[in-house]
Amino acid sequence: MIEFHLDTASGVPPYLQIVQQVRQAISLGVLRAGDQLPTIKEVVGSLAINPNTVAKAYRELDLAGVIDARRGQGTFVADTVEGSSRRDYGPLRAELVDWLGRARAAGLDDLAIRALVDSTLRTELRLRAVG
Amino acid sequence: MIEFHLDTASGVPPYLQIVQQVRQAISLGVLRAGDQLPTIKEVVGSLAINPNTVAKAYRELDLAGVIDARRGQGTFVADTVEGSSRRDYGPLRAELVDWLGRARAAGLDDLAIRALVDSTLRTELRLRAVG
Amino acid sequence: MIEFHLDTASGVPPYLQIVQQVRQAISLGVLRAGDQLPTIKEVVGSLAINPNTVAKAYRELDLAGVIDARRGQGTFVADTVEGSSRRDYGPLRAELVDWLGRARAAGLDDLAIRALVDSTLRTELRLRAVG
Amino acid sequence: MIEFHLDTASGVPPYLQIVQQVRQAISLGVLRAGDQLPTIKEVVGSLAINPNTVAKAYRELDLAGVIDARRGQGTFVADTVEGSSRRDYGPLRAELVDWLGRARAAGLDDLAIRALVDSTLRTELRLRAVG
DNA sequence: GTGGTCTAGACCACG
DNA sequence: GTGGTCTAGACCACC
């Protein structure tokens, strides 16, 4: 069962963080069609957040067709979603961990690391758009 | 001169994105003590944003002592700022570009890549907290 | 400017009635791309309803891409919507008024009239589906 | 025997749709005093709905005195019900079908047709209220 | 001024 | 017990 986590310092509204985490989990293959999401109450229990906020996130995903909220039963990843084929990201993740180690050794803190990744992704985007 | 960029889909308030980008730039050594920031008019010209929003971001950075707004002259990175020593992140960035290429080759789109980086950073955090 | 009206006896949630009325107005050409919708406060003033309820309706339409909510400015019909070409429904409406007159003369009250229209629309649907 | 149908997109609670359909059928003369309604099992078999939901609808109609649930026998339209005299609505329906044909020929889809009927009924209401 | 988000607590509909 | 809706009132971000 997926576990949500909130970053209060990011400035991203909590309900949006949940939306994004569900989409990311599907995108990474962590969540697949038919999987159940935690009930609103379970999320409330683990996150110290208002039930309405979770409901808002689930509702938005429901309207987008990403999940299927069934009253009385729970909330499930929609059967129609095209998830990842859940290939093994182990090697990629291992390389990433290595790189993070070198980045920290070079004196970068988390803020700087995120900045580097963000700007590199953006640069790549522009290159691909042009190319 | 630093260039700002807004990601409207992220949910982060525009003024906060500017604040974060200034801090990140300093953290990466892209901005150093004494460097000038673009004027509010320049930012407005390049971002389609309300001047008040830029002013709010600059005000917040000013209050935090990160930048120094000098009436009639412009806005500058505060002299007291402890930035990076602007070492060369070239190698790190090159490795990151390589890794991104492999990630894409493995079928990950931007959403999935960000998800992988996020979750890895979080996992690391937890490990460091524990260790 | 479109005016909303609520039918509390229908059982349809108020926020959904607003959503449906906006869609219908676009479908009939009463609302067209770029037209402004009443502000949340205006709706609240005319409908005795909670602002959040109106906001929920507008938000749902926004997510669906039907309208464009601009903070600080108001809410507008999205430029991308394919509305009716606003042809003249006058004749059709006149005929409908005639028919309604005959229906009432035959002793049908509103409930019965709606029942007749509903069942006829459904029957037609089935016929078209089969044919 | 009356057949129920659910419109999940309407936002009207399923149990209410059943209640309304029974009332409409009586109002149109389709159901008359003494007529039997389908058993809960029959409804469940044809509608993919929870028995409790059907029971709730029947209970509400029973409490209103519209129907009469006889233990072990079934559910019947109450003898006291003042239904329509079941006049022949054939001509009215035929005219309506004609009008619907012209409406579709004019480019109106179902959404627009319902919008036109709704708004015309509302306008009439106002006229009658004033006059 | 505009819309956007969150909280709190109530009630409803469905299984 | 599940999710869905509404109210009330607060604060925030943007124009």
XYZ file of C-alpha atoms (C1' of nucleotides) in Angstrom, chain C residues 13-15 50 52-53 56 71, chain F residues 5-9 13-15:
16
model
C -26.288 18.420 -5.615
C -26.223 22.214 -5.973
C -22.630 22.309 -7.201
C -21.965 28.794 0.344
C -17.179 27.001 -1.374
C -19.978 25.250 -3.201
C -16.253 23.607 -6.231
C -7.227 34.776 -9.796
C -21.567 17.108 -0.095
C -22.450 21.276 2.370
C -21.603 24.948 5.712
C -18.764 28.176 8.247
C -14.921 30.745 8.752
C -1.876 34.502 -3.483
C -2.632 37.327 -7.279
C -4.433 41.604 -9.968
